[in-house]
PDB file of C-alpha atoms in Angstrom:
ATOM      1  CA  MET A 163    -116.627-216.740 -41.584  1.00  0.00           C
ATOM      2  CA  LYS A 164    -114.446-215.388 -43.916  1.00  0.00           C
ATOM      3  CA  ARG A 165    -115.602-215.838 -46.724  1.00  0.00           C
ATOM      4  CA  LEU A 166    -118.814-214.964 -45.996  1.00  0.00           C
ATOM      5  CA  LEU A 167    -117.723-211.432 -44.980  1.00  0.00           C
ATOM      6  CA  PHE A 168    -116.281-211.286 -48.348  1.00  0.00           C
ATOM      7  CA  LEU A 169    -118.403-211.966 -50.368  1.00  0.00           C
ATOM      8  CA  VAL A 170    -120.380-209.403 -48.667  1.00  0.00           C
ATOM      9  CA  GLY A 171    -117.649-206.929 -49.457  1.00  0.00           C
ATOM     10  CA  ALA A 172    -117.439-207.615 -53.224  1.00  0.00           C
ATOM     11  CA  LEU A 173    -120.846-207.691 -53.003  1.00  0.00           C
ATOM     12  CA  CYS A 174    -121.110-204.010 -51.817  1.00  0.00           C
ATOM     13  CA  MET A 175    -118.370-203.068 -54.155  1.00  0.00           C
ATOM     14  CA  ALA A 176    -120.051-203.799 -57.269  1.00  0.00           C
ATOM     15  CA  ALA A 177    -123.432-202.545 -55.699  1.00  0.00           C
ATOM     16  CA  ALA A 178    -121.980-198.959 -55.348  1.00  0.00           C
ATOM     17  CA  VAL A 179    -119.774-199.749 -59.122  1.00  0.00           C
ATOM     18  CA  ASP A 180    -123.211-200.313 -60.687  1.00  0.00           C
ATOM     19  CA  ALA A 181    -123.906-196.805 -59.044  1.00  0.00           C
ATOM     20  CA  GLN A 182    -121.223-194.517 -60.746  1.00  0.00           C
ATOM     21  CA  GLU A 183    -122.152-193.674 -63.936  1.00  0.00           C
ATOM     22  CA  ILE A 184    -122.581-191.084 -65.678  1.00  0.00           C
ATOM     23  CA  THR A 185    -125.707-189.411 -67.887  1.00  0.00           C
ATOM     24  CA  PRO A 186    -126.894-186.554 -69.716  1.00  0.00           C
ATOM     25  CA  ALA A 187    -127.399-183.911 -68.278  1.00  0.00           C
ATOM     26  CA  ASP A 188    -129.802-180.144 -69.642  1.00  0.00           C
ATOM     27  CA  VAL A 189    -126.989-177.962 -70.962  1.00  0.00           C
ATOM     28  CA  THR A 190    -127.021-174.087 -68.338  1.00  0.00           C
ATOM     29  CA  PHE A 191    -126.419-171.530 -70.546  1.00  0.00           C
ATOM     30  CA  ASP A 192    -122.518-171.227 -69.013  1.00  0.00           C
ATOM     31  CA  ASP A 193    -122.135-174.460 -70.906  1.00  0.00           C
ATOM     32  CA  MET A 194    -123.714-172.016 -73.816  1.00  0.00           C
ATOM     33  CA  ARG A 195    -121.033-169.721 -72.944  1.00  0.00           C
ATOM     34  CA  VAL A 196    -117.715-171.928 -73.725  1.00  0.00           C
ATOM     35  CA  VAL A 197    -118.986-172.453 -77.326  1.00  0.00           C
ATOM     36  CA  LEU A 198    -120.352-168.909 -77.942  1.00  0.00           C
ATOM     37  CA  GLU A 199    -117.209-167.546 -76.812  1.00  0.00           C
ATOM     38  CA  SER A 200    -114.330-170.994 -78.654  1.00  0.00           C
ATOM     39  CA  ALA A 201    -116.541-169.036 -82.062  1.00  0.00           C
ATOM     40  CA  GLY A 202    -115.684-165.218 -81.084  1.00  0.00           C
ATOM     41  CA  PHE A 203    -118.755-164.221 -79.841  1.00  0.00           C
ATOM     42  CA  GLU A 204    -118.249-162.454 -75.833  1.00  0.00           C
ATOM     43  CA  THR A 205    -121.562-160.116 -73.449  1.00  0.00           C
ATOM     44  CA  TYR A 206    -120.489-156.824 -71.565  1.00  0.00           C
ATOM     45  CA  ALA A 207    -123.849-156.667 -68.944  1.00  0.00           C
ATOM     46  CA  TYR A 208    -124.152-153.706 -66.853  1.00  0.00           C
ATOM     47  CA  ASP A 209    -127.150-152.008 -64.827  1.00  0.00           C
ATOM     48  CA  LEU A 210    -128.119-148.806 -64.924  1.00  0.00           C
ATOM     49  CA  SER A 211    -131.096-149.988 -62.489  1.00  0.00           C
ATOM     50  CA  SER A 212    -130.228-147.880 -59.615  1.00  0.00           C
ATOM     51  CA  LEU A 213    -130.921-145.137 -61.832  1.00  0.00           C
ATOM     52  CA  LEU A 214    -134.117-145.832 -62.172  1.00  0.00           C
ATOM     53  CA  GLU A 215    -134.776-144.614 -58.639  1.00  0.00           C
ATOM     54  CA  GLU A 216    -134.391-140.956 -59.555  1.00  0.00           C
ATOM     55  CA  ASP A 217    -136.637-138.641 -61.194  1.00  0.00           C
ATOM     56  CA  THR A 218    -133.911-138.192 -63.428  1.00  0.00           C
ATOM     57  CA  ARG A 219    -133.686-139.338 -66.264  1.00  0.00           C
ATOM     58  CA  TYR A 220    -130.015-140.150 -67.979  1.00  0.00           C
ATOM     59  CA  GLU A 221    -129.020-139.572 -72.215  1.00  0.00           C
ATOM     60  CA  VAL A 222    -127.586-142.970 -73.146  1.00  0.00           C
ATOM     61  CA  ALA A 223    -124.447-143.275 -75.605  1.00  0.00           C
ATOM     62  CA  VAL A 224    -121.996-145.325 -75.263  1.00  0.00           C
ATOM     63  CA  SER A 225    -119.036-144.236 -77.071  1.00  0.00           C
ATOM     64  CA  VAL A 226    -115.452-145.495 -79.132  1.00  0.00           C
ATOM     65  CA  LYS A 227    -112.599-144.588 -78.229  1.00  0.00           C
ATOM     66  CA  GLU A 228    -109.243-145.094 -81.015  1.00  0.00           C
ATOM     67  CA  TYR A 229    -105.770-145.160 -79.764  1.00  0.00           C
ATOM     68  CA  ASP A 230    -103.081-146.756 -81.625  1.00  0.00           C
ATOM     69  CA  GLY A 231     -99.396-146.711 -79.744  1.00  0.00           C
ATOM     70  CA  GLY A 232    -100.440-143.995 -76.887  1.00  0.00           C
ATOM     71  CA  LYS A 233    -102.710-143.391 -74.385  1.00  0.00           C
ATOM     72  CA  GLU A 234    -103.890-140.054 -76.426  1.00  0.00           C
ATOM     73  CA  PRO A 235    -106.892-141.559 -78.992  1.00  0.00           C
ATOM     74  CA  VAL A 236    -106.151-140.926 -82.845  1.00  0.00           C
ATOM     75  CA  ASP A 237    -110.137-141.341 -83.255  1.00  0.00           C
ATOM     76  CA  ASP A 238    -113.862-141.586 -81.322  1.00  0.00           C
ATOM     77  CA  TRP A 239    -117.356-142.457 -82.161  1.00  0.00           C
ATOM     78  CA  THR A 240    -120.359-141.852 -80.077  1.00  0.00           C
ATOM     79  CA  PHE A 241    -123.477-144.026 -80.453  1.00  0.00           C
ATOM     80  CA  HIS A 242    -126.907-142.383 -78.900  1.00  0.00           C
ATOM     81  CA  LEU A 243    -129.471-145.219 -77.555  1.00  0.00           C
ATOM     82  CA  GLY A 244    -131.731-143.527 -75.793  1.00  0.00           C
ATOM     83  CA  SER A 245    -132.942-142.401 -72.272  1.00  0.00           C
ATOM     84  CA  THR A 246    -133.008-143.879 -69.075  1.00  0.00           C
ATOM     85  CA  ARG A 247    -136.621-142.912 -68.930  1.00  0.00           C
ATOM     86  CA  VAL A 248    -139.464-142.649 -71.391  1.00  0.00           C
ATOM     87  CA  LEU A 249    -143.090-141.058 -70.730  1.00  0.00           C
ATOM     88  CA  LEU A 250    -146.510-139.985 -71.541  1.00  0.00           C
ATOM     89  CA  SER A 251    -145.426-136.038 -72.205  1.00  0.00           C
ATOM     90  CA  ASP A 252    -142.459-137.350 -74.502  1.00  0.00           C
ATOM     91  CA  PHE A 253    -145.908-137.773 -77.209  1.00  0.00           C
ATOM     92  CA  SER A 254    -147.899-135.287 -78.953  1.00  0.00           C
ATOM     93  CA  ALA A 255    -151.278-134.771 -77.211  1.00  0.00           C
ATOM     94  CA  GLU A 256    -153.096-136.813 -80.193  1.00  0.00           C
ATOM     95  CA  THR A 257    -150.099-139.492 -79.245  1.00  0.00           C
ATOM     96  CA  ARG A 258    -150.463-139.360 -75.715  1.00  0.00           C
ATOM     97  CA  ALA A 259    -154.704-140.982 -76.125  1.00  0.00           C
ATOM     98  CA  GLU A 260    -154.009-143.799 -77.838  1.00  0.00           C
ATOM     99  CA  ILE A 261    -151.785-145.265 -75.058  1.00  0.00           C
ATOM    100  CA  PRO A 262    -154.085-147.582 -72.756  1.00  0.00           C
ATOM    101  CA  ASP A 263    -153.429-147.475 -69.239  1.00  0.00           C
ATOM    102  CA  SER A 264    -151.870-151.017 -69.300  1.00  0.00           C
ATOM    103  CA  MET A 265    -149.249-149.842 -71.230  1.00  0.00           C
ATOM    104  CA  LEU A 266    -147.575-147.670 -68.754  1.00  0.00           C
ATOM    105  CA  LEU A 267    -145.265-148.569 -65.655  1.00  0.00           C
ATOM    106  CA  ASP A 268    -145.895-145.964 -63.591  1.00  0.00           C
ATOM    107  CA  LYS A 269    -149.315-144.439 -64.301  1.00  0.00           C
ATOM    108  CA  LYS A 270    -149.170-141.275 -61.694  1.00  0.00           C
ATOM    109  CA  ARG A 271    -145.834-140.647 -63.118  1.00  0.00           C
ATOM    110  CA  GLY A 272    -146.728-141.079 -66.760  1.00  0.00           C
ATOM    111  CA  ILE A 273    -143.926-143.769 -67.813  1.00  0.00           C
ATOM    112  CA  VAL A 274    -144.330-145.559 -70.380  1.00  0.00           C
ATOM    113  CA  ARG A 275    -140.884-147.879 -70.445  1.00  0.00           C
ATOM    114  CA  GLN A 276    -137.689-147.712 -68.668  1.00  0.00           C
ATOM    115  CA  SER A 277    -133.994-148.615 -68.981  1.00  0.00           C
ATOM    116  CA  GLY A 278    -132.075-150.492 -67.182  1.00  0.00           C
ATOM    117  CA  ARG A 279    -129.142-152.461 -69.044  1.00  0.00           C
ATOM    118  CA  LEU A 280    -126.437-151.880 -71.413  1.00  0.00           C
ATOM    119  CA  VAL A 281    -125.006-154.868 -73.379  1.00  0.00           C
ATOM    120  CA  LEU A 282    -121.999-154.302 -75.605  1.00  0.00           C
ATOM    121  CA  GLY A 283    -121.503-157.717 -77.275  1.00  0.00           C
ATOM    122  CA  ARG A 284    -118.549-158.981 -80.007  1.00  0.00           C
ATOM    123  CA  TYR A 285    -119.135-160.969 -83.336  1.00  0.00           C
ATOM    124  CA  PRO A 286    -118.029-163.073 -85.562  1.00  0.00           C
ATOM    125  CA  SER A 287    -116.906-161.039 -88.352  1.00  0.00           C
ATOM    126  CA  MET A 288    -115.617-163.862 -90.000  1.00  0.00           C
ATOM    127  CA  THR A 289    -112.628-161.338 -91.200  1.00  0.00           C
ATOM    128  CA  ASP A 290    -108.814-161.292 -89.206  1.00  0.00           C
ATOM    129  CA  SER A 291    -108.537-157.558 -89.893  1.00  0.00           C
ATOM    130  CA  VAL A 292    -112.270-156.094 -88.584  1.00  0.00           C
ATOM    131  CA  ALA A 293    -114.669-156.713 -85.459  1.00  0.00           C
ATOM    132  CA  ARG A 294    -118.016-156.237 -84.826  1.00  0.00           C
ATOM    133  CA  TRP A 295    -119.103-155.282 -81.815  1.00  0.00           C
ATOM    134  CA  VAL A 296    -122.853-153.721 -80.589  1.00  0.00           C
ATOM    135  CA  PHE A 297    -124.248-152.092 -78.537  1.00  0.00           C
ATOM    136  CA  SER A 298    -127.602-151.841 -76.906  1.00  0.00           C
ATOM    137  CA  LEU A 299    -130.443-150.367 -74.277  1.00  0.00           C
ATOM    138  CA  GLU A 300    -132.875-152.346 -72.911  1.00  0.00           C
ATOM    139  CA  ASN A 301    -135.895-151.189 -74.387  1.00  0.00           C
ATOM    140  CA  GLY A 302    -133.787-148.542 -76.113  1.00  0.00           C
ATOM    141  CA  GLY A 303    -132.660-148.264 -79.466  1.00  0.00           C
ATOM    142  CA  ARG A 304    -129.250-150.409 -80.828  1.00  0.00           C
ATOM    143  CA  GLY A 305    -126.095-149.675 -82.780  1.00  0.00           C
ATOM    144  CA  SER A 306    -123.342-151.588 -84.004  1.00  0.00           C
ATOM    145  CA  MET A 307    -119.209-151.159 -85.341  1.00  0.00           C
ATOM    146  CA  GLN A 308    -117.152-152.094 -87.578  1.00  0.00           C
ATOM    147  CA  LEU A 309    -113.291-151.835 -85.389  1.00  0.00           C
ATOM    148  CA  ASP A 310    -110.623-152.373 -88.105  1.00  0.00           C
ATOM    149  CA  LEU A 311    -107.464-153.606 -86.263  1.00  0.00           C
ATOM    150  CA  LYS A 312    -104.032-153.551 -86.759  1.00  0.00           C
ATOM    151  CA  ALA A 313    -101.362-156.947 -87.376  1.00  0.00           C
ATOM    152  CA  VAL A 314     -98.682-157.737 -85.246  1.00  0.00           C
ATOM    153  CA  GLN A 315     -95.298-157.626 -88.107  1.00  0.00           C
ATOM    154  CA  VAL A 316     -92.787-159.445 -87.140  1.00  0.00           C
ATOM    155  CA  PRO A 317     -89.799-160.140 -89.736  1.00  0.00           C
ATOM    156  CA  ASP A 318     -89.822-163.701 -91.506  1.00  0.00           C
ATOM    157  CA  LYS A 319     -93.509-163.763 -90.139  1.00  0.00           C
ATOM    158  CA  GLU A 320     -96.907-163.883 -91.679  1.00  0.00           C
ATOM    159  CA  PRO A 321     -99.658-161.064 -90.453  1.00  0.00           C
ATOM    160  CA  PHE A 322    -100.917-161.609 -87.324  1.00  0.00           C
ATOM    161  CA  TYR A 323    -104.375-160.352 -86.402  1.00  0.00           C
ATOM    162  CA  SER A 324    -105.061-161.179 -82.258  1.00  0.00           C
ATOM    163  CA  TYR A 325    -107.580-158.971 -79.777  1.00  0.00           C
ATOM    164  CA  GLU A 326    -108.612-159.713 -76.164  1.00  0.00           C
ATOM    165  CA  SER A 327    -111.266-157.813 -74.435  1.00  0.00           C
ATOM    166  CA  ARG A 328    -110.934-156.752 -70.871  1.00  0.00           C
ATOM    167  CA  PRO A 329    -113.161-155.056 -68.420  1.00  0.00           C
ATOM    168  CA  PHE A 330    -112.241-152.208 -66.758  1.00  0.00           C
ATOM    169  CA  ALA A 331    -112.305-151.760 -62.849  1.00  0.00           C
ATOM    170  CA  LYS A 332    -115.102-150.525 -61.488  1.00  0.00           C
ATOM    171  CA  SER A 333    -115.366-146.076 -61.207  1.00  0.00           C
ATOM    172  CA  GLY A 334    -118.056-143.809 -59.580  1.00  0.00           C
ATOM    173  CA  PHE A 335    -120.410-142.695 -61.377  1.00  0.00           C
ATOM    174  CA  GLU A 336    -120.450-139.103 -62.321  1.00  0.00           C
ATOM    175  CA  ALA A 337    -122.808-137.808 -64.972  1.00  0.00           C
ATOM    176  CA  GLY A 338    -121.962-136.562 -68.313  1.00  0.00           C
ATOM    177  CA  LYS A 339    -118.074-137.562 -67.745  1.00  0.00           C
ATOM    178  CA  PHE A 340    -117.592-140.929 -69.563  1.00  0.00           C
ATOM    179  CA  ILE A 341    -117.333-143.955 -68.152  1.00  0.00           C
ATOM    180  CA  PRO A 342    -114.750-146.829 -70.000  1.00  0.00           C
ATOM    181  CA  LEU A 343    -115.849-150.437 -69.622  1.00  0.00           C
ATOM    182  CA  VAL A 344    -114.210-152.872 -71.963  1.00  0.00           C
ATOM    183  CA  PHE A 345    -110.500-152.144 -72.973  1.00  0.00           C
ATOM    184  CA  PHE A 346    -109.855-154.030 -76.412  1.00  0.00           C
ATOM    185  CA  GLY A 347    -106.332-154.821 -77.913  1.00  0.00           C
ATOM    186  CA  SER A 348    -104.171-156.459 -80.020  1.00  0.00           C
ATOM    187  CA  MET A 349    -101.980-158.376 -78.130  1.00  0.00           C
ATOM    188  CA  TRP A 350     -97.812-158.249 -79.386  1.00  0.00           C
ATOM    189  CA  TYR A 351     -95.049-159.940 -80.177  1.00  0.00           C
ATOM    190  CA  ASP A 352     -92.514-161.597 -77.223  1.00  0.00           C
ATOM    191  CA  GLU A 353     -89.863-161.498 -78.749  1.00  0.00           C
ATOM    192  CA  LYS A 354     -87.620-163.116 -75.371  1.00  0.00           C
ATOM    193  CA  ALA A 355     -90.228-166.106 -75.369  1.00  0.00           C
ATOM    194  CA  GLY A 356     -91.014-165.950 -79.109  1.00  0.00           C
ATOM    195  CA  VAL A 357     -94.562-166.226 -78.523  1.00  0.00           C
ATOM    196  CA  TYR A 358     -97.431-163.393 -79.033  1.00  0.00           C
ATOM    197  CA  ARG A 359     -98.500-162.751 -75.487  1.00  0.00           C
ATOM    198  CA  GLN A 360    -101.988-160.242 -74.145  1.00  0.00           C
ATOM    199  CA  CYS A 361    -100.501-160.952 -70.327  1.00  0.00           C
ATOM    200  CA  GLY A 362    -101.570-158.659 -67.448  1.00  0.00           C
ATOM    201  CA  GLU A 363    -104.027-157.640 -65.172  1.00  0.00           C
ATOM    202  CA  SER A 364    -107.366-159.012 -65.353  1.00  0.00           C
ATOM    203  CA  GLU A 365    -109.521-155.660 -65.014  1.00  0.00           C
ATOM    204  CA  ILE A 366    -107.504-152.302 -66.530  1.00  0.00           C
ATOM    205  CA  ALA A 367    -107.633-149.363 -64.771  1.00  0.00           C
ATOM    206  CA  PRO A 368    -109.728-146.393 -65.176  1.00  0.00           C
ATOM    207  CA  ASP A 369    -106.939-143.456 -66.227  1.00  0.00           C
ATOM    208  CA  LEU A 370    -105.807-146.199 -68.626  1.00  0.00           C
ATOM    209  CA  SER A 371    -102.511-146.857 -65.668  1.00  0.00           C
ATOM    210  CA  SER A 372    -102.854-150.466 -65.952  1.00  0.00           C
ATOM    211  CA  GLU A 373     -98.893-152.231 -66.666  1.00  0.00           C
ATOM    212  CA  ILE A 374    -101.199-154.265 -70.054  1.00  0.00           C
ATOM    213  CA  VAL A 375    -101.561-150.921 -71.767  1.00  0.00           C
ATOM    214  CA  GLY A 376     -98.031-149.830 -72.178  1.00  0.00           C
ATOM    215  CA  SER A 377     -97.369-152.731 -74.484  1.00  0.00           C
ATOM    216  CA  VAL A 378    -100.653-152.956 -76.428  1.00  0.00           C
ATOM    217  CA  PRO A 379     -99.583-151.391 -79.254  1.00  0.00           C
ATOM    218  CA  HIS A 380    -103.285-150.267 -80.696  1.00  0.00           C
ATOM    219  CA  PHE A 381    -106.016-151.191 -79.122  1.00  0.00           C
ATOM    220  CA  TYR A 382    -110.338-148.614 -78.614  1.00  0.00           C
ATOM    221  CA  VAL A 383    -111.585-148.018 -75.140  1.00  0.00           C
ATOM    222  CA  MET A 384    -115.500-148.657 -75.564  1.00  0.00           C
ATOM    223  CA  GLY A 385    -118.179-146.970 -72.817  1.00  0.00           C
ATOM    224  CA  VAL A 386    -120.883-145.131 -71.813  1.00  0.00           C
ATOM    225  CA  VAL A 387    -121.156-141.669 -71.658  1.00  0.00           C
ATOM    226  CA  LEU A 388    -124.859-140.924 -68.450  1.00  0.00           C
ATOM    227  CA  THR A 389    -126.037-136.715 -69.485  1.00  0.00           C
ATOM    228  CA  PRO A 390    -129.317-135.306 -66.953  1.00  0.00           C
ATOM    229  CA  LYS A 391    -131.924-134.909 -69.665  1.00  0.00           C
ATOM    230  CA  LYS A 392    -132.846-131.231 -70.041  1.00  0.00           C
ATOM    231  CA  GLU A 393    -136.771-131.468 -69.804  1.00  0.00           C
ATOM    232  CA  GLU A 394    -139.003-129.175 -71.657  1.00  0.00           C
TER     233      GLU A 394
END
């Protein structure tokens, strides 16, 4: 009887072992994200759809501010990406006559297209001293920019280039006001530990009061300005 029970138990264990296996799985976007980020790609996306619920249209502009050893920008750039909504009335009478009703999102309101999503992304530049970013408004414009990077200089060491990005903490919406979205800053050299680092908050305070900001020697702040469009 004991031998029979032993044989049954052994067979059950063998069946369980046979059931354990590693099988191929479909690759998801999250899987690809690991590879893309390792190669220097990263993306931040923002939902603007709540702005489409009202009649006011907004001009969307991405602004990039450069900081070098302080909390006041030393330079800034602006990229105008278009409006959150394109209306039939934006076109000439001749062009309006050529636009079929099937192309309208909302015939009653004369809406041709809407932009409810903003994307900021970085892609490899193949050069240590340069970072490349692209800004895109859904159904709108696109802009790109080359950001010059500054090396961390340490005696008896080669110049070191390494920048990391962090999102800003969510701040309230105010029309016409600069809203910071992405912090992109250099690492610094920790003399006590003998390493380069960029440790600190995972989100940056909109007023740059986060402790990490005081340690980053050179950085860029990327954000958006949404200005109500003047209707004629």
